[in-house]
PDB file of C-alpha atoms and ligand atoms in Angstrom:
ATOM      1  CA  MET A   1      -0.263  -0.113   0.114  1.00  0.00           C
ATOM      2  CA  SER A   2       1.695   3.853  -0.927  1.00  0.00           C
ATOM      3  CA  ILE A   3       2.595   6.398   1.729  1.00  0.00           C
ATOM      4  CA  ILE A   4      -1.206   7.698   0.312  1.00  0.00           C
ATOM      5  CA  GLY A   5      -3.486   4.816   0.928  1.00  0.00           C
ATOM      6  CA  TRP A   6      -1.577   4.884   4.826  1.00  0.00           C
ATOM      7  CA  LEU A   7      -2.280   8.004   4.864  1.00  0.00           C
ATOM      8  CA  LEU A   8      -6.183   8.240   4.684  1.00  0.00           C
ATOM      9  CA  ASP A   9      -6.390   4.562   6.279  1.00  0.00           C
ATOM     10  CA  ALA A  10      -4.818   6.448   9.306  1.00  0.00           C
ATOM     11  CA  ILE A  11      -7.487   9.808   8.280  1.00  0.00           C
ATOM     12  CA  VAL A  12     -10.094   8.320   8.663  1.00  0.00           C
ATOM     13  CA  LEU A  13      -9.338   5.957  11.745  1.00  0.00           C
ATOM     14  CA  LEU A  14      -9.018   9.230  13.670  1.00  0.00           C
ATOM     15  CA  LEU A  15     -12.451  10.628  12.364  1.00  0.00           C
ATOM     16  CA  LEU A  16     -13.744   7.727  13.573  1.00  0.00           C
ATOM     17  CA  ALA A  17     -11.965   8.104  16.779  1.00  0.00           C
ATOM     18  CA  LEU A  18     -13.353  11.397  17.342  1.00  0.00           C
ATOM     19  CA  ILE A  19     -16.950  10.727  16.242  1.00  0.00           C
ATOM     20  CA  VAL A  20     -16.993   8.011  19.247  1.00  0.00           C
ATOM     21  CA  TYR A  21     -15.773  10.643  22.079  1.00  0.00           C
ATOM     22  CA  LYS A  22     -17.743  13.472  20.417  1.00  0.00           C
ATOM     23  CA  GLN A  23     -21.361  11.190  21.198  1.00  0.00           C
ATOM     24  CA  ARG A  24     -19.209   9.356  24.748  1.00  0.00           C
ATOM     25  CA  TRP A  25     -19.023  13.598  25.395  1.00  0.00           C
ATOM     26  CA  GLN A  26     -22.446  14.256  24.171  1.00  0.00           C
ATOM     27  CA  LYS A  27     -24.015  10.868  26.104  1.00  0.00           C
ATOM     28  CA  ASN A  28     -21.994  12.125  29.451  1.00  0.00           C
ATOM     29  CA  MET A  29     -23.482  15.407  28.947  1.00  0.00           C
ATOM     30  CA  LEU A  30     -26.964  13.888  28.634  1.00  0.00           C
ATOM     31  CA  GLU A  31     -26.649  12.300  31.544  1.00  0.00           C
ATOM     32  CA  ALA A  32     -26.062  15.252  33.629  1.00  0.00           C
ATOM     33  CA  LEU A  33     -28.823  17.273  33.051  1.00  0.00           C
ATOM     34  CA  ASP A  34     -31.010  14.558  33.221  1.00  0.00           C
ATOM     35  CA  GLU A  35     -29.502  14.441  36.526  1.00  0.00           C
ATOM     36  CA  ARG A  36     -29.038  18.092  37.386  1.00  0.00           C
ATOM     37  CA  LEU A  37     -32.103  19.246  35.149  1.00  0.00           C
ATOM     38  CA  PRO A  38     -34.938  18.108  37.663  1.00  0.00           C
ATOM     39  CA  ARG A  39     -32.647  19.116  40.778  1.00  0.00           C
ATOM     40  CA  ALA A  40     -32.403  22.713  39.279  1.00  0.00           C
ATOM     41  CA  ILE A  41     -35.685  23.412  37.815  1.00  0.00           C
ATOM     42  CA  SER A  42     -37.167  22.214  42.195  1.00  0.00           C
ATOM     43  CA  GLN A  43     -34.517  24.673  43.872  1.00  0.00           C
ATOM     44  CA  HIS A  44     -35.933  26.852  40.766  1.00  0.00           C
ATOM     45  CA  SER A  45     -39.326  26.332  41.575  1.00  0.00           C
ATOM     46  CA  GLN A  46     -39.282  26.083  45.800  1.00  0.00           C
ATOM     47  CA  LYS A  47     -37.313  29.443  45.794  1.00  0.00           C
ATOM     48  CA  SER A  48     -40.172  31.670  43.290  1.00  0.00           C
ATOM     49  CA  SER A  49     -42.739  30.144  46.107  1.00  0.00           C
ATOM     50  CA  ILE A  50     -41.529  30.974  49.106  1.00  0.00           C
ATOM     51  CA  ALA A  51     -40.880  34.608  47.681  1.00  0.00           C
ATOM     52  CA  THR A  52     -44.093  34.243  46.511  1.00  0.00           C
ATOM     53  CA  THR A  53     -45.586  33.267  49.640  1.00  0.00           C
ATOM     54  CA  ARG A  54     -43.516  35.827  51.649  1.00  0.00           C
ATOM     55  CA  GLN A  55     -45.149  38.621  49.162  1.00  0.00           C
ATOM     56  CA  LEU A  56     -48.737  37.002  49.435  1.00  0.00           C
ATOM     57  CA  GLU A  57     -47.599  37.331  53.416  1.00  0.00           C
ATOM     58  CA  GLU A  58     -46.362  41.455  53.125  1.00  0.00           C
ATOM     59  CA  LEU A  59     -49.801  41.779  50.850  1.00  0.00           C
ATOM     60  CA  LEU A  60     -52.122  40.675  53.021  1.00  0.00           C
ATOM     61  CA  ARG A  61     -50.424  42.765  55.859  1.00  0.00           C
ATOM     62  CA  LEU A  62     -50.500  46.090  53.297  1.00  0.00           C
ATOM     63  CA  CYS A  63     -54.886  44.951  53.468  1.00  0.00           C
ATOM     64  CA  LEU A  64     -54.868  44.699  57.333  1.00  0.00           C
ATOM     65  CA  ARG A  65     -52.444  48.041  57.949  1.00  0.00           C
ATOM     66  CA  LEU A  66     -53.988  50.064  55.727  1.00  0.00           C
ATOM     67  CA  GLU A  67     -58.203  48.684  56.707  1.00  0.00           C
ATOM     68  CA  LEU A  68     -58.696  47.700  53.249  1.00  0.00           C
ATOM     69  CA  GLN A  69     -60.297  44.520  51.718  1.00  0.00           C
ATOM     70  CA  PRO A  70     -58.653  42.391  49.736  1.00  0.00           C
ATOM     71  CA  GLY A  71     -58.712  43.093  46.465  1.00  0.00           C
ATOM     72  CA  ALA A  72     -58.592  46.698  47.174  1.00  0.00           C
ATOM     73  CA  LEU A  73     -55.460  47.363  45.636  1.00  0.00           C
ATOM     74  CA  PRO A  74     -54.388  46.469  42.388  1.00  0.00           C
ATOM     75  CA  PRO A  75     -52.252  43.950  41.017  1.00  0.00           C
ATOM     76  CA  THR A  76     -48.238  44.409  42.312  1.00  0.00           C
ATOM     77  CA  ARG A  77     -45.244  43.211  41.210  1.00  0.00           C
ATOM     78  CA  GLY A  78     -44.216  43.258  37.639  1.00  0.00           C
ATOM     79  CA  TYR A  79     -43.808  47.310  36.697  1.00  0.00           C
ATOM     80  CA  ALA A  80     -45.847  47.148  39.912  1.00  0.00           C
ATOM     81  CA  ALA A  81     -44.603  47.790  42.824  1.00  0.00           C
ATOM     82  CA  SER A  82     -44.079  45.155  45.282  1.00  0.00           C
ATOM     83  CA  PRO A  83     -45.605  44.958  48.552  1.00  0.00           C
ATOM     84  CA  ASP A  84     -42.915  44.377  50.840  1.00  0.00           C
ATOM     85  CA  PHE A  85     -41.880  47.986  49.053  1.00  0.00           C
ATOM     86  CA  LEU A  86     -45.243  49.055  50.030  1.00  0.00           C
ATOM     87  CA  ASN A  87     -44.902  48.219  53.251  1.00  0.00           C
ATOM     88  CA  VAL A  88     -41.180  50.510  53.556  1.00  0.00           C
ATOM     89  CA  LEU A  89     -43.609  53.205  52.289  1.00  0.00           C
ATOM     90  CA  VAL A  90     -46.402  52.920  55.248  1.00  0.00           C
ATOM     91  CA  ASP A  91     -43.683  52.497  57.533  1.00  0.00           C
ATOM     92  CA  ILE A  92     -42.397  55.809  56.632  1.00  0.00           C
ATOM     93  CA  VAL A  93     -44.989  57.814  56.120  1.00  0.00           C
ATOM     94  CA  ARG A  94     -46.041  56.604  59.661  1.00  0.00           C
ATOM     95  CA  GLU A  95     -42.760  57.257  61.181  1.00  0.00           C
ATOM     96  CA  ARG A  96     -42.410  60.722  59.430  1.00  0.00           C
ATOM     97  CA  GLN A  97     -45.076  62.049  58.784  1.00  0.00           C
ATOM     98  CA  PRO A  98     -44.411  63.505  55.491  1.00  0.00           C
ATOM     99  CA  GLU A  99     -46.697  67.088  54.451  1.00  0.00           C
ATOM    100  CA  ARG A 100     -45.322  66.741  50.704  1.00  0.00           C
ATOM    101  CA  VAL A 101     -44.673  63.998  48.635  1.00  0.00           C
ATOM    102  CA  LEU A 102     -42.827  63.266  45.200  1.00  0.00           C
ATOM    103  CA  GLU A 103     -43.339  60.301  43.669  1.00  0.00           C
ATOM    104  CA  LEU A 104     -41.671  59.693  40.015  1.00  0.00           C
ATOM    105  CA  GLY A 105     -43.285  56.320  38.187  1.00  0.00           C
ATOM    106  CA  SER A 106     -47.053  56.127  39.169  1.00  0.00           C
ATOM    107  CA  GLY A 107     -49.548  52.996  39.501  1.00  0.00           C
ATOM    108  CA  VAL A 108     -50.452  50.903  42.396  1.00  0.00           C
ATOM    109  CA  SER A 109     -47.887  52.719  45.406  1.00  0.00           C
ATOM    110  CA  SER A 110     -50.016  56.283  44.681  1.00  0.00           C
ATOM    111  CA  ILE A 111     -53.030  54.145  45.302  1.00  0.00           C
ATOM    112  CA  VAL A 112     -51.509  53.305  48.383  1.00  0.00           C
ATOM    113  CA  LEU A 113     -49.820  56.585  49.819  1.00  0.00           C
ATOM    114  CA  GLY A 114     -53.943  57.869  48.745  1.00  0.00           C
ATOM    115  CA  TYR A 115     -55.094  55.729  51.413  1.00  0.00           C
ATOM    116  CA  LEU A 116     -52.491  57.037  54.027  1.00  0.00           C
ATOM    117  CA  ALA A 117     -53.100  60.806  53.356  1.00  0.00           C
ATOM    118  CA  GLU A 118     -56.969  59.701  53.934  1.00  0.00           C
ATOM    119  CA  GLN A 119     -55.912  58.988  57.337  1.00  0.00           C
ATOM    120  CA  HIS A 120     -53.076  61.615  57.301  1.00  0.00           C
ATOM    121  CA  GLN A 121     -54.886  64.464  56.113  1.00  0.00           C
ATOM    122  CA  ALA A 122     -52.087  66.719  56.213  1.00  0.00           C
ATOM    123  CA  MET A 123     -50.308  64.471  53.297  1.00  0.00           C
ATOM    124  CA  ALA A 124     -50.156  65.900  49.109  1.00  0.00           C
ATOM    125  CA  ILE A 125     -48.724  63.899  47.107  1.00  0.00           C
ATOM    126  CA  PHE A 126     -47.742  64.218  43.488  1.00  0.00           C
ATOM    127  CA  SER A 127     -47.421  61.506  41.259  1.00  0.00           C
ATOM    128  CA  ILE A 128     -45.426  61.987  37.943  1.00  0.00           C
ATOM    129  CA  ASP A 129     -45.817  59.586  34.665  1.00  0.00           C
ATOM    130  CA  HIS A 130     -44.058  59.855  31.256  1.00  0.00           C
ATOM    131  CA  GLN A 131     -47.438  58.434  29.649  1.00  0.00           C
ATOM    132  CA  GLU A 132     -50.501  60.199  29.633  1.00  0.00           C
ATOM    133  CA  GLN A 133     -51.887  56.166  29.570  1.00  0.00           C
ATOM    134  CA  TYR A 134     -50.710  55.078  32.473  1.00  0.00           C
ATOM    135  CA  ALA A 135     -51.381  58.725  34.679  1.00  0.00           C
ATOM    136  CA  GLU A 136     -54.991  58.281  32.621  1.00  0.00           C
ATOM    137  CA  GLU A 137     -55.030  54.661  34.632  1.00  0.00           C
ATOM    138  CA  THR A 138     -53.662  55.710  37.870  1.00  0.00           C
ATOM    139  CA  ARG A 139     -56.014  59.043  38.404  1.00  0.00           C
ATOM    140  CA  MET A 140     -59.082  56.287  37.654  1.00  0.00           C
ATOM    141  CA  ARG A 141     -58.319  53.640  40.160  1.00  0.00           C
ATOM    142  CA  LEU A 142     -57.258  56.982  42.831  1.00  0.00           C
ATOM    143  CA  SER A 143     -61.076  57.869  41.968  1.00  0.00           C
ATOM    144  CA  ALA A 144     -62.369  54.001  42.510  1.00  0.00           C
ATOM    145  CA  ALA A 145     -61.159  54.461  44.983  1.00  0.00           C
ATOM    146  CA  GLY A 146     -61.962  57.068  46.758  1.00  0.00           C
ATOM    147  CA  VAL A 147     -58.703  59.152  47.102  1.00  0.00           C
ATOM    148  CA  ALA A 148     -58.487  61.464  44.364  1.00  0.00           C
ATOM    149  CA  GLY A 149     -57.881  64.058  46.225  1.00  0.00           C
ATOM    150  CA  HIS A 150     -55.124  63.755  47.836  1.00  0.00           C
ATOM    151  CA  VAL A 151     -53.337  62.640  44.521  1.00  0.00           C
ATOM    152  CA  ARG A 152     -51.989  64.981  41.343  1.00  0.00           C
ATOM    153  CA  VAL A 153     -50.839  62.986  38.854  1.00  0.00           C
ATOM    154  CA  HIS A 154     -48.874  65.024  36.186  1.00  0.00           C
ATOM    155  CA  VAL A 155     -47.569  63.946  33.483  1.00  0.00           C
ATOM    156  CA  ALA A 156     -43.957  65.003  32.392  1.00  0.00           C
ATOM    157  CA  PRO A 157     -42.919  63.053  28.984  1.00  0.00           C
ATOM    158  CA  LEU A 158     -38.874  61.952  28.976  1.00  0.00           C
ATOM    159  CA  ARG A 159     -36.722  64.465  26.863  1.00  0.00           C
ATOM    160  CA  GLU A 160     -33.158  64.705  26.820  1.00  0.00           C
ATOM    161  CA  GLN A 161     -31.908  67.529  28.885  1.00  0.00           C
ATOM    162  CA  THR A 162     -28.619  67.988  30.527  1.00  0.00           C
ATOM    163  CA  PHE A 163     -27.402  67.503  33.997  1.00  0.00           C
ATOM    164  CA  PHE A 164     -24.032  67.678  35.641  1.00  0.00           C
ATOM    165  CA  SER A 165     -22.819  67.691  31.588  1.00  0.00           C
ATOM    166  CA  GLU A 166     -24.397  65.003  30.929  1.00  0.00           C
ATOM    167  CA  ARG A 167     -26.940  64.262  28.443  1.00  0.00           C
ATOM    168  CA  LYS A 168     -30.067  62.555  30.279  1.00  0.00           C
ATOM    169  CA  LEU A 169     -33.672  61.004  29.266  1.00  0.00           C
ATOM    170  CA  TRP A 170     -35.519  61.823  31.405  1.00  0.00           C
ATOM    171  CA  TYR A 171     -38.965  63.288  33.146  1.00  0.00           C
ATOM    172  CA  ASP A 172     -39.196  67.039  31.098  1.00  0.00           C
ATOM    173  CA  TRP A 173     -38.021  69.187  34.168  1.00  0.00           C
ATOM    174  CA  SER A 174     -40.345  71.677  33.307  1.00  0.00           C
ATOM    175  CA  ARG A 175     -43.386  69.326  34.051  1.00  0.00           C
ATOM    176  CA  LEU A 176     -42.346  68.839  37.314  1.00  0.00           C
ATOM    177  CA  PRO A 177     -44.449  70.222  40.343  1.00  0.00           C
ATOM    178  CA  LEU A 178     -41.340  72.294  41.790  1.00  0.00           C
ATOM    179  CA  ASP A 179     -42.418  75.513  42.847  1.00  0.00           C
ATOM    180  CA  ASN A 180     -42.158  73.935  46.673  1.00  0.00           C
ATOM    181  CA  GLU A 181     -39.589  71.304  48.682  1.00  0.00           C
ATOM    182  CA  TYR A 182     -40.195  68.191  49.329  1.00  0.00           C
ATOM    183  CA  ASP A 183     -40.346  65.789  52.673  1.00  0.00           C
ATOM    184  CA  LEU A 184     -40.205  62.585  50.232  1.00  0.00           C
ATOM    185  CA  ILE A 185     -39.036  61.887  47.039  1.00  0.00           C
ATOM    186  CA  VAL A 186     -40.427  58.047  46.310  1.00  0.00           C
ATOM    187  CA  VAL A 187     -38.519  57.116  42.913  1.00  0.00           C
ATOM    188  CA  ASP A 188     -39.487  54.520  41.080  1.00  0.00           C
ATOM    189  CA  GLY A 189     -39.507  55.280  37.323  1.00  0.00           C
ATOM    190  CA  PRO A 190     -39.069  56.510  34.777  1.00  0.00           C
ATOM    191  CA  PRO A 191     -38.996  52.682  33.650  1.00  0.00           C
ATOM    192  CA  ILE A 192     -34.700  51.906  32.705  1.00  0.00           C
ATOM    193  CA  ASP A 193     -35.801  49.887  29.386  1.00  0.00           C
ATOM    194  CA  GLU A 194     -36.107  53.364  27.687  1.00  0.00           C
ATOM    195  CA  THR A 195     -34.010  55.700  29.452  1.00  0.00           C
ATOM    196  CA  GLY A 196     -30.831  53.242  29.914  1.00  0.00           C
ATOM    197  CA  SER A 197     -29.423  51.926  33.196  1.00  0.00           C
ATOM    198  CA  LYS A 198     -28.473  54.883  34.641  1.00  0.00           C
ATOM    199  CA  GLY A 199     -31.488  56.728  33.640  1.00  0.00           C
ATOM    200  CA  ARG A 200     -32.980  57.364  37.296  1.00  0.00           C
ATOM    201  CA  GLU A 201     -29.416  59.519  37.967  1.00  0.00           C
ATOM    202  CA  PRO A 202     -31.152  63.042  37.837  1.00  0.00           C
ATOM    203  CA  VAL A 203     -32.880  62.273  40.871  1.00  0.00           C
ATOM    204  CA  ILE A 204     -29.576  63.365  42.442  1.00  0.00           C
ATOM    205  CA  GLU A 205     -29.891  66.882  40.630  1.00  0.00           C
ATOM    206  CA  LEU A 206     -33.504  66.249  41.897  1.00  0.00           C
ATOM    207  CA  CYS A 207     -33.274  65.907  45.366  1.00  0.00           C
ATOM    208  CA  GLY A 208     -30.139  68.303  45.563  1.00  0.00           C
ATOM    209  CA  ARG A 209     -33.156  70.962  44.195  1.00  0.00           C
ATOM    210  CA  ALA A 210     -36.502  69.752  46.123  1.00  0.00           C
ATOM    211  CA  LEU A 211     -35.697  67.528  48.986  1.00  0.00           C
ATOM    212  CA  ARG A 212     -35.524  69.728  51.633  1.00  0.00           C
ATOM    213  CA  VAL A 213     -32.903  69.333  54.338  1.00  0.00           C
ATOM    214  CA  GLY A 214     -33.632  65.808  56.781  1.00  0.00           C
ATOM    215  CA  GLY A 215     -36.593  65.096  54.089  1.00  0.00           C
ATOM    216  CA  GLN A 216     -35.884  61.488  52.593  1.00  0.00           C
ATOM    217  CA  VAL A 217     -35.915  59.654  49.017  1.00  0.00           C
ATOM    218  CA  VAL A 218     -36.843  56.546  48.974  1.00  0.00           C
ATOM    219  CA  PHE A 219     -35.371  53.670  45.817  1.00  0.00           C
ATOM    220  CA  ASP A 220     -36.971  51.155  44.483  1.00  0.00           C
ATOM    221  CA  ASP A 221     -35.396  48.485  42.992  1.00  0.00           C
ATOM    222  CA  ALA A 222     -32.046  48.848  44.483  1.00  0.00           C
ATOM    223  CA  TYR A 223     -30.361  45.452  43.672  1.00  0.00           C
ATOM    224  CA  ARG A 224     -29.674  47.083  40.428  1.00  0.00           C
ATOM    225  CA  PRO A 225     -26.278  47.927  39.607  1.00  0.00           C
ATOM    226  CA  GLY A 226     -27.704  51.836  38.500  1.00  0.00           C
ATOM    227  CA  GLU A 227     -29.462  53.099  41.488  1.00  0.00           C
ATOM    228  CA  GLN A 228     -26.348  50.998  44.107  1.00  0.00           C
ATOM    229  CA  SER A 229     -24.394  53.883  41.888  1.00  0.00           C
ATOM    230  CA  ILE A 230     -26.784  56.850  42.353  1.00  0.00           C
ATOM    231  CA  ILE A 231     -26.959  55.707  45.567  1.00  0.00           C
ATOM    232  CA  ALA A 232     -23.380  55.558  46.295  1.00  0.00           C
ATOM    233  CA  ARG A 233     -23.099  59.002  44.915  1.00  0.00           C
ATOM    234  CA  LEU A 234     -25.565  60.567  47.195  1.00  0.00           C
ATOM    235  CA  ALA A 235     -24.325  58.959  50.150  1.00  0.00           C
ATOM    236  CA  GLU A 236     -20.322  59.886  49.245  1.00  0.00           C
ATOM    237  CA  GLU A 237     -20.631  62.797  46.995  1.00  0.00           C
ATOM    238  CA  HIS A 238     -23.778  65.145  49.142  1.00  0.00           C
ATOM    239  CA  GLY A 239     -23.840  63.595  52.555  1.00  0.00           C
ATOM    240  CA  TYR A 240     -27.009  61.361  52.873  1.00  0.00           C
ATOM    241  CA  THR A 241     -26.960  58.752  54.864  1.00  0.00           C
ATOM    242  CA  VAL A 242     -28.140  54.796  54.067  1.00  0.00           C
ATOM    243  CA  SER A 243     -30.543  52.336  55.787  1.00  0.00           C
ATOM    244  CA  GLU A 244     -31.433  49.376  53.205  1.00  0.00           C
ATOM    245  CA  ARG A 245     -34.460  47.955  54.092  1.00  0.00           C
ATOM    246  CA  VAL A 246     -35.712  44.247  53.169  1.00  0.00           C
ATOM    247  CA  ALA A 247     -36.984  44.329  49.434  1.00  0.00           C
ATOM    248  CA  GLU A 248     -37.416  41.632  46.754  1.00  0.00           C
ATOM    249  CA  LYS A 249     -36.168  44.097  44.370  1.00  0.00           C
ATOM    250  CA  GLY A 250     -34.186  46.136  46.887  1.00  0.00           C
ATOM    251  CA  CYS A 251     -34.960  49.249  49.068  1.00  0.00           C
ATOM    252  CA  VAL A 252     -32.664  51.623  49.878  1.00  0.00           C
ATOM    253  CA  VAL A 253     -33.883  55.330  52.850  1.00  0.00           C
ATOM    254  CA  LEU A 254     -31.484  58.448  52.489  1.00  0.00           C
ATOM    255  CA  THR A 255     -31.752  60.748  54.289  1.00  0.00           C
ATOM    256  CA  LYS A 256     -30.443  64.244  53.388  1.00  0.00           C
ATOM    257  CA  HIS A 257     -28.586  66.170  55.531  1.00  0.00           C
ATOM    258  CA  SER A 258     -26.373  68.922  53.706  1.00  0.00           C
ATOM    259  CA  THR A 259     -27.843  72.053  51.948  1.00  0.00           C
ATOM    260  CA  PRO A 260     -29.697  72.108  48.736  1.00  0.00           C
ATOM    261  CA  LEU A 261     -27.181  72.902  45.494  1.00  0.00           C
ATOM    262  CA  ALA A 262     -26.592  76.188  44.476  1.00  0.00           C
ATOM    263  CA  GLN A 263     -26.530  75.588  41.336  1.00  0.00           C
ATOM    264  CA  ALA A 264     -28.707  75.561  38.327  1.00  0.00           C
ATOM    265  CA  PRO A 265     -28.788  72.677  36.641  1.00  0.00           C
ATOM    266  CA  ASP A 266     -27.603  73.460  32.689  1.00  0.00           C
ATOM    267  CA  GLN A 267     -31.616  73.074  31.020  1.00  0.00           C
ATOM    268  CA  VAL A 268     -30.365  72.552  26.983  1.00  0.00           C
ATOM    269  CA  ALA A 269     -33.720  71.856  25.892  1.00  0.00           C
ATOM    270  CA  SER A 270     -35.332  74.358  23.377  1.00  0.00           C
ATOM    271  CA  GLY A 271     -36.806  77.848  24.595  1.00  0.00           C
ATOM    272  CA  GLN A 272     -35.984  75.964  28.140  1.00  0.00           C
ATOM    273  CA  SER A 273     -35.186  78.199  31.264  1.00  0.00           C
ATOM    274  CA  PRO A 274     -33.766  77.044  33.818  1.00  0.00           C
ATOM    275  CA  PRO A 275     -36.048  75.511  37.073  1.00  0.00           C
ATOM    276  CA  PRO A 276     -35.428  79.114  39.518  1.00  0.00           C
TER     277      PRO A 276
HETATM  278  C1  SAM B   1     -41.353  50.967  37.777  1.00  0.00           C
HETATM  279  S1  SAM B   1     -43.066  51.446  37.553  1.00  0.00           S
HETATM  280  C2  SAM B   1     -44.232  53.023  37.966  1.00  0.00           C
HETATM  281  C3  SAM B   1     -45.023  51.385  39.131  1.00  0.00           C
HETATM  282  C4  SAM B   1     -45.554  52.198  40.397  1.00  0.00           C
HETATM  283  N1  SAM B   1     -44.599  53.156  41.399  1.00  0.00           N
HETATM  284  C5  SAM B   1     -46.245  51.525  40.825  1.00  0.00           C
HETATM  285  O1  SAM B   1     -45.809  50.861  42.329  1.00  0.00           O
HETATM  286  O2  SAM B   1     -46.912  51.180  40.506  1.00  0.00           O
HETATM  287  C6  SAM B   1     -43.125  52.972  36.041  1.00  0.00           C
HETATM  288  C7  SAM B   1     -43.077  53.005  34.891  1.00  0.00           C
HETATM  289  O3  SAM B   1     -43.147  51.662  34.495  1.00  0.00           O
HETATM  290  C8  SAM B   1     -44.610  52.254  33.328  1.00  0.00           C
HETATM  291  N2  SAM B   1     -45.251  51.165  33.037  1.00  0.00           N
HETATM  292  C9  SAM B   1     -46.423  50.676  34.295  1.00  0.00           C
HETATM  293  N3  SAM B   1     -47.113  49.720  33.820  1.00  0.00           N
HETATM  294  C10 SAM B   1     -46.331  49.207  33.039  1.00  0.00           C
HETATM  295  C11 SAM B   1     -46.405  47.933  31.644  1.00  0.00           C
HETATM  296  N4  SAM B   1     -47.297  47.375  32.653  1.00  0.00           N
HETATM  297  N5  SAM B   1     -45.594  48.293  30.296  1.00  0.00           N
HETATM  298  C12 SAM B   1     -44.814  48.632  30.823  1.00  0.00           C
HETATM  299  N6  SAM B   1     -44.955  50.058  31.208  1.00  0.00           N
HETATM  300  C13 SAM B   1     -45.230  50.311  32.130  1.00  0.00           C
HETATM  301  C14 SAM B   1     -45.430  53.393  33.788  1.00  0.00           C
HETATM  302  O4  SAM B   1     -44.692  54.768  32.853  1.00  0.00           O
HETATM  303  C15 SAM B   1     -45.141  53.892  35.172  1.00  0.00           C
HETATM  304  O5  SAM B   1     -44.608  54.749  35.152  1.00  0.00           O
END
């Protein structure tokens, strides 16, 4: 047999060996998956049912605290706030009795704040939504709950503006009710799938200008990297104190100690004058 014949035989043998090796490897992988997959699925579903049970318990606690019938609140979780976060809002309002509350991102949290205002008559709530559709839905739910008199829902569409020399898509500053300072700012909007992961950064400027010294800002979604970086900046660069609360999406409450920012933000949009 010629050298070429030997070489061809060798190549064929090598290919056969590779095919056998690949089949064994696939078989081993499938066996391992067979063993691990049901365990992983069961662990995942166990974790998720524990989380669901916990939120059901929190929802029940929330209804009892607000003296509501089960079903009185719109659906929670997902885009809406989770019951554990809503209970943190109840804690804060009952402990600190804020008179003026600014909420970024309307929804079930606005209804909870409305019920709280019904009990603490001195509280006025200003809720911001970037979409008329969701603002209108919240207004209708506030009316159905009989607490519309306590909550004003403003639409502030997202607009590109400059904050601390950076262009950001955020609520149109000129549409925000900033004629007076707030005791509490609740940050649960705008959605970062529209603004990017650090899309809520302008809150730093908002707190500098519109949160009174001694006031608090509370973040939902505090486990996300974007929120964590905003919280770190408020603490490190602006002297806020940080208190972490237990909530499935993460919740952090910060208290302002420094004086408000002196410098006006650089509002660059056409015809837009800087806020007073
Ligand atoms: C995180 S949500 C605010 C949730 C609100 N704080 C609550 O407790 O229900 C932020 C914004 O997402 C928008 N949004 C609400 N539900 C949505 C949905 N199902 N799909 C897309 N956007 C939604 C609304 O404009 C809302 O202001």
